Amino acid sequence: MNGVDTRWFYDDVIEVVGRAGEYLDTIMVPMANNPETVATVDNLLTQVEANNDLPVGGIGLQAQIESPEAMTKVADIARASDRLESLVFGPGDYTANVGAAGLTIGSGGGYPGHYWHYQLARIAHAAKAQGLQVIDGPYAEIEDAEGFRDSCRWASQLGCDGKWAIHPSQIEPANETFAPSPEEAEKARRIVDAYAEAKEQGKGAVSVDG
């Protein structure tokens, strides 16, 4: 859908949900600058669902954090609607809105370190406090495979659950980064088993590989 501050927003929701609502899982809310923006979409969506005999509340929302206002109010945005499923960082518009250096979306413009550390950490804390997923935005330097992998790894380490892939070549490295490795899955199983065994034995603590 187009942004709430455009003249096309309400027609987008009415037309798309009215004609194809039964096939929709979520709607992306761009420029979710404040909780009122999310609430506006929620309220209109509720009416459209009811008018089209769709389950009210059945369509989720994803809110894009793309401006300094949104970053400042991100905790309130995360609480704005029961429909919210994720917060999505939009590095392109965010860069433009804060006047930061960089003309390639998501790359960081040569900054010596992780350019988006603060932003992703802030979004992750706000989202996880409400049980929401966190999705990192696109990395537009498609030919820079290593840079994309680094971007995925850093996002994962900060608590992101996934990252947008805007080219087929980015799908595999994104899945590899955000999915647990076989070794991690095996260790997780051993931790669960060790905890269950310790609980049966009345132990207050247990150690695995340590």
mmCIF file of C-alpha atoms in Angstrom:
data_model
loop_
_atom_site.group_PDB
_atom_site.id
_atom_site.type_symbol
_atom_site.label_atom_id
_atom_site.label_comp_id
_atom_site.label_asym_id
_atom_site.label_seq_id
_atom_site.Cartn_x
_atom_site.Cartn_y
_atom_site.Cartn_z
ATOM 1 C CA MET A 1 0.000 0.000 0.000
ATOM 2 C CA ASN A 2 0.964 3.627 -0.403
ATOM 3 C CA GLY A 3 1.722 5.689 2.678
ATOM 4 C CA VAL A 4 -1.065 6.916 4.938
ATOM 5 C CA ASP A 5 -0.153 10.501 4.067
ATOM 6 C CA THR A 6 -0.921 9.957 0.360
ATOM 7 C CA ARG A 7 -4.278 10.211 -1.400
ATOM 8 C CA TRP A 8 -4.020 6.605 -2.626
ATOM 9 C CA PHE A 9 -3.747 4.873 0.743
ATOM 10 C CA TYR A 10 -7.411 4.192 1.481
ATOM 11 C CA ASP A 11 -8.181 3.000 -2.060
ATOM 12 C CA ASP A 12 -5.220 0.613 -1.869
ATOM 13 C CA VAL A 13 -6.615 -1.030 1.248
ATOM 14 C CA ILE A 14 -10.245 -1.041 0.112
ATOM 15 C CA GLU A 15 -9.537 -2.381 -3.378
ATOM 16 C CA VAL A 16 -6.873 -4.965 -2.565
ATOM 17 C CA VAL A 17 -8.470 -6.323 0.600
ATOM 18 C CA GLY A 18 -11.950 -6.162 -0.906
ATOM 19 C CA ARG A 19 -10.921 -8.155 -3.962
ATOM 20 C CA ALA A 20 -8.192 -10.426 -2.603
ATOM 21 C CA GLY A 21 -8.392 -10.271 1.180
ATOM 22 C CA GLU A 22 -8.817 -14.017 1.558
ATOM 23 C CA TYR A 23 -5.355 -14.478 0.041
ATOM 24 C CA LEU A 24 -3.546 -11.879 2.153
ATOM 25 C CA ASP A 25 -1.425 -12.726 5.175
ATOM 26 C CA THR A 26 -0.026 -9.279 5.950
ATOM 27 C CA ILE A 27 0.055 -5.710 4.668
ATOM 28 C CA MET A 28 3.244 -3.658 4.719
ATOM 29 C CA VAL A 29 2.773 -0.185 6.205
ATOM 30 C CA PRO A 30 5.419 2.130 4.711
ATOM 31 C CA MET A 31 6.649 5.183 6.581
ATOM 32 C CA ALA A 32 5.084 4.076 9.861
ATOM 33 C CA ASN A 33 6.329 7.240 11.522
ATOM 34 C CA ASN A 34 4.148 7.048 14.619
ATOM 35 C CA PRO A 35 1.633 4.754 16.330
ATOM 36 C CA GLU A 36 -1.256 6.753 14.882
ATOM 37 C CA THR A 37 -0.212 5.706 11.378
ATOM 38 C CA VAL A 38 -0.445 2.033 12.301
ATOM 39 C CA ALA A 39 -3.741 2.562 14.139
ATOM 40 C CA THR A 40 -5.203 4.300 11.075
ATOM 41 C CA VAL A 41 -4.417 1.311 8.871
ATOM 42 C CA ASP A 42 -5.748 -1.075 11.520
ATOM 43 C CA ASN A 43 -9.056 0.803 11.808
ATOM 44 C CA LEU A 44 -9.635 0.972 8.054
ATOM 45 C CA LEU A 45 -8.646 -2.659 7.627
ATOM 46 C CA THR A 46 -11.129 -3.701 10.315
ATOM 47 C CA GLN A 47 -13.960 -1.983 8.437
ATOM 48 C CA VAL A 48 -12.951 -3.447 5.081
ATOM 49 C CA GLU A 49 -12.727 -6.951 6.534
ATOM 50 C CA ALA A 50 -16.169 -6.626 8.126
ATOM 51 C CA ASN A 51 -17.734 -5.244 4.939
ATOM 52 C CA ASN A 52 -16.342 -8.137 2.901
ATOM 53 C CA ASP A 53 -17.235 -10.929 5.347
ATOM 54 C CA LEU A 54 -13.590 -11.593 6.147
ATOM 55 C CA PRO A 55 -12.394 -12.605 9.629
ATOM 56 C CA VAL A 56 -11.791 -9.345 11.492
ATOM 57 C CA GLY A 57 -8.163 -9.223 12.538
ATOM 58 C CA GLY A 58 -7.158 -11.992 10.160
ATOM 59 C CA ILE A 59 -4.760 -9.843 8.133
ATOM 60 C CA GLY A 60 -1.558 -8.855 9.907
ATOM 61 C CA LEU A 61 0.562 -5.728 9.580
ATOM 62 C CA GLN A 62 4.270 -5.111 9.136
ATOM 63 C CA ALA A 63 5.481 -1.612 9.984
ATOM 64 C CA GLN A 64 8.448 -0.064 8.207
ATOM 65 C CA ILE A 65 10.737 2.091 10.343
ATOM 66 C CA GLU A 66 12.189 4.578 7.866
ATOM 67 C CA SER A 67 12.550 7.968 9.532
ATOM 68 C CA PRO A 68 14.041 9.641 12.608
ATOM 69 C CA GLU A 69 10.513 10.214 13.935
ATOM 70 C CA ALA A 70 9.752 6.502 13.664
ATOM 71 C CA MET A 71 13.060 5.588 15.301
ATOM 72 C CA THR A 72 12.279 7.913 18.201
ATOM 73 C CA LYS A 73 8.785 6.441 18.632
ATOM 74 C CA VAL A 74 9.565 2.828 17.748
ATOM 75 C CA ALA A 75 8.528 1.401 21.135
ATOM 76 C CA ASP A 76 5.113 3.068 20.838
ATOM 77 C CA ILE A 77 4.775 1.890 17.241
ATOM 78 C CA ALA A 78 5.442 -1.688 18.341
ATOM 79 C CA ARG A 79 2.453 -1.433 20.712
ATOM 80 C CA ALA A 80 0.131 0.308 18.246
ATOM 81 C CA SER A 81 -1.893 -2.669 17.004
ATOM 82 C CA ASP A 82 -2.585 -6.294 17.838
ATOM 83 C CA ARG A 83 -2.244 -6.954 14.108
ATOM 84 C CA LEU A 84 1.459 -6.150 14.091
ATOM 85 C CA GLU A 85 3.679 -9.100 13.259
ATOM 86 C CA SER A 86 7.000 -7.422 12.549
ATOM 87 C CA LEU A 87 8.974 -4.204 12.401
ATOM 88 C CA VAL A 88 11.016 -3.739 9.226
ATOM 89 C CA PHE A 89 13.989 -1.404 8.962
ATOM 90 C CA GLY A 90 14.061 0.685 5.771
ATOM 91 C CA PRO A 91 17.690 1.822 5.331
ATOM 92 C CA GLY A 92 17.189 3.669 2.042
ATOM 93 C CA ASP A 93 14.554 6.150 3.138
ATOM 94 C CA TYR A 94 16.087 6.337 6.606
ATOM 95 C CA THR A 95 19.420 7.410 5.115
ATOM 96 C CA ALA A 96 17.701 10.101 3.065
ATOM 97 C CA ASN A 97 15.531 11.295 5.934
ATOM 98 C CA VAL A 98 18.442 11.815 8.327
ATOM 99 C CA GLY A 99 20.719 13.244 5.623
ATOM 100 C CA ALA A 100 23.345 10.536 6.104
ATOM 101 C CA ALA A 101 26.042 9.675 3.576
ATOM 102 C CA GLY A 102 25.494 6.829 1.151
ATOM 103 C CA LEU A 103 23.760 6.433 -2.192
ATOM 104 C CA THR A 104 23.426 2.632 -2.242
ATOM 105 C CA ILE A 105 20.624 1.221 -0.113
ATOM 106 C CA GLY A 106 21.812 -0.774 2.874
ATOM 107 C CA SER A 107 25.553 -0.603 2.204
ATOM 108 C CA GLY A 108 26.582 1.927 4.846
ATOM 109 C CA GLY A 109 28.547 4.189 2.516
ATOM 110 C CA GLY A 110 32.008 3.015 3.590
ATOM 111 C CA TYR A 111 31.427 3.655 7.297
ATOM 112 C CA PRO A 112 34.202 1.981 9.387
ATOM 113 C CA GLY A 113 32.033 -0.476 11.271
ATOM 114 C CA HIS A 114 28.430 -1.620 11.281
ATOM 115 C CA TYR A 115 26.574 1.417 9.968
ATOM 116 C CA TRP A 116 23.154 0.309 11.227
ATOM 117 C CA HIS A 117 24.102 -1.064 14.653
ATOM 118 C CA TYR A 118 22.193 1.525 16.695
ATOM 119 C CA GLN A 119 19.099 1.519 14.505
ATOM 120 C CA LEU A 120 18.705 -2.263 14.339
ATOM 121 C CA ALA A 121 19.401 -2.698 18.052
ATOM 122 C CA ARG A 122 16.792 -0.076 18.945
ATOM 123 C CA ILE A 123 14.193 -1.639 16.649
ATOM 124 C CA ALA A 124 14.988 -5.133 17.926
ATOM 125 C CA HIS A 125 14.528 -4.170 21.573
ATOM 126 C CA ALA A 126 11.199 -2.465 20.870
ATOM 127 C CA ALA A 127 9.907 -5.331 18.740
ATOM 128 C CA LYS A 128 10.990 -8.207 20.970
ATOM 129 C CA ALA A 129 9.425 -6.517 24.003
ATOM 130 C CA GLN A 130 6.085 -6.964 22.200
ATOM 131 C CA GLY A 131 6.802 -10.418 20.778
ATOM 132 C CA LEU A 132 7.263 -9.140 17.220
ATOM 133 C CA GLN A 133 9.730 -10.216 14.576
ATOM 134 C CA VAL A 134 12.455 -7.881 13.322
ATOM 135 C CA ILE A 135 13.360 -7.787 9.640
ATOM 136 C CA ASP A 136 16.369 -5.942 8.242
ATOM 137 C CA GLY A 137 15.851 -4.085 4.977
ATOM 138 C CA PRO A 138 17.479 -4.540 1.571
ATOM 139 C CA TYR A 139 21.117 -4.518 0.538
ATOM 140 C CA ALA A 140 21.205 -3.086 -2.968
ATOM 141 C CA GLU A 141 24.812 -3.864 -3.931
ATOM 142 C CA ILE A 142 23.776 -7.117 -5.563
ATOM 143 C CA GLU A 143 27.263 -7.947 -6.852
ATOM 144 C CA ASP A 144 28.763 -7.610 -3.363
ATOM 145 C CA ALA A 145 27.987 -11.093 -2.055
ATOM 146 C CA GLU A 146 30.376 -10.838 0.884
ATOM 147 C CA GLY A 147 28.948 -7.486 1.913
ATOM 148 C CA PHE A 148 25.464 -8.970 1.883
ATOM 149 C CA ARG A 149 26.601 -11.893 4.046
ATOM 150 C CA ASP A 150 28.179 -9.466 6.504
ATOM 151 C CA SER A 151 24.963 -7.453 6.592
ATOM 152 C CA CYS A 152 22.961 -10.616 7.321
ATOM 153 C CA ARG A 153 25.374 -11.744 10.028
ATOM 154 C CA TRP A 154 25.391 -8.393 11.817
ATOM 155 C CA ALA A 155 21.604 -8.170 11.677
ATOM 156 C CA SER A 156 21.272 -11.682 13.078
ATOM 157 C CA GLN A 157 23.665 -10.909 15.927
ATOM 158 C CA LEU A 158 21.526 -7.909 16.884
ATOM 159 C CA GLY A 159 18.342 -9.977 17.093
ATOM 160 C CA CYS A 160 16.874 -9.716 13.595
ATOM 161 C CA ASP A 161 14.847 -12.696 12.425
ATOM 162 C CA GLY A 162 15.436 -12.169 8.717
ATOM 163 C CA LYS A 163 16.450 -9.795 5.960
ATOM 164 C CA TRP A 164 14.903 -8.711 2.685
ATOM 165 C CA ALA A 165 16.338 -10.371 -0.412
ATOM 166 C CA ILE A 166 15.904 -8.297 -3.568
ATOM 167 C CA HIS A 167 17.755 -10.656 -5.921
ATOM 168 C CA PRO A 168 17.718 -14.463 -6.261
ATOM 169 C CA SER A 169 21.434 -14.592 -5.435
ATOM 170 C CA GLN A 170 20.688 -13.223 -1.955
ATOM 171 C CA ILE A 171 18.204 -15.906 -0.930
ATOM 172 C CA GLU A 172 20.669 -18.688 -0.117
ATOM 173 C CA PRO A 173 23.090 -16.625 2.019
ATOM 174 C CA ALA A 174 20.161 -15.082 3.897
ATOM 175 C CA ASN A 175 18.696 -18.510 4.658
ATOM 176 C CA GLU A 176 22.099 -19.835 5.692
ATOM 177 C CA THR A 177 22.624 -16.946 8.093
ATOM 178 C CA PHE A 178 19.238 -16.793 9.766
ATOM 179 C CA ALA A 179 18.518 -20.529 9.945
ATOM 180 C CA PRO A 180 20.288 -22.508 12.680
ATOM 181 C CA SER A 181 23.186 -24.632 11.485
ATOM 182 C CA PRO A 182 23.042 -28.423 11.990
ATOM 183 C CA GLU A 183 25.603 -28.021 14.773
ATOM 184 C CA GLU A 184 23.515 -25.363 16.521
ATOM 185 C CA ALA A 185 20.365 -27.466 16.210
ATOM 186 C CA GLU A 186 22.137 -30.506 17.638
ATOM 187 C CA LYS A 187 23.505 -28.540 20.584
ATOM 188 C CA ALA A 188 20.069 -27.066 21.258
ATOM 189 C CA ARG A 189 18.636 -30.588 21.431
ATOM 190 C CA ARG A 190 21.359 -31.649 23.849
ATOM 191 C CA ILE A 191 20.667 -28.619 26.044
ATOM 192 C CA VAL A 192 16.954 -29.454 26.163
ATOM 193 C CA ASP A 193 17.697 -33.092 26.978
ATOM 194 C CA ALA A 194 20.226 -32.167 29.663
ATOM 195 C CA TYR A 195 17.789 -29.750 31.285
ATOM 196 C CA ALA A 196 15.020 -32.351 31.307
ATOM 197 C CA GLU A 197 17.343 -34.905 32.889
ATOM 198 C CA ALA A 198 18.560 -32.434 35.513
ATOM 199 C CA LYS A 199 14.988 -31.485 36.359
ATOM 200 C CA GLU A 200 14.058 -35.133 36.893
ATOM 201 C CA GLN A 201 17.034 -35.496 39.238
ATOM 202 C CA GLY A 202 16.078 -32.385 41.193
ATOM 203 C CA LYS A 203 19.187 -30.444 40.200
ATOM 204 C CA GLY A 204 19.082 -26.655 40.224
ATOM 205 C CA ALA A 205 21.642 -26.132 37.467
ATOM 206 C CA VAL A 206 23.130 -27.980 34.515
ATOM 207 C CA SER A 207 26.095 -27.421 32.201
ATOM 208 C CA VAL A 208 26.502 -28.547 28.599
ATOM 209 C CA ASP A 209 29.945 -28.493 26.964
ATOM 210 C CA GLY A 210 31.196 -26.176 29.659
#
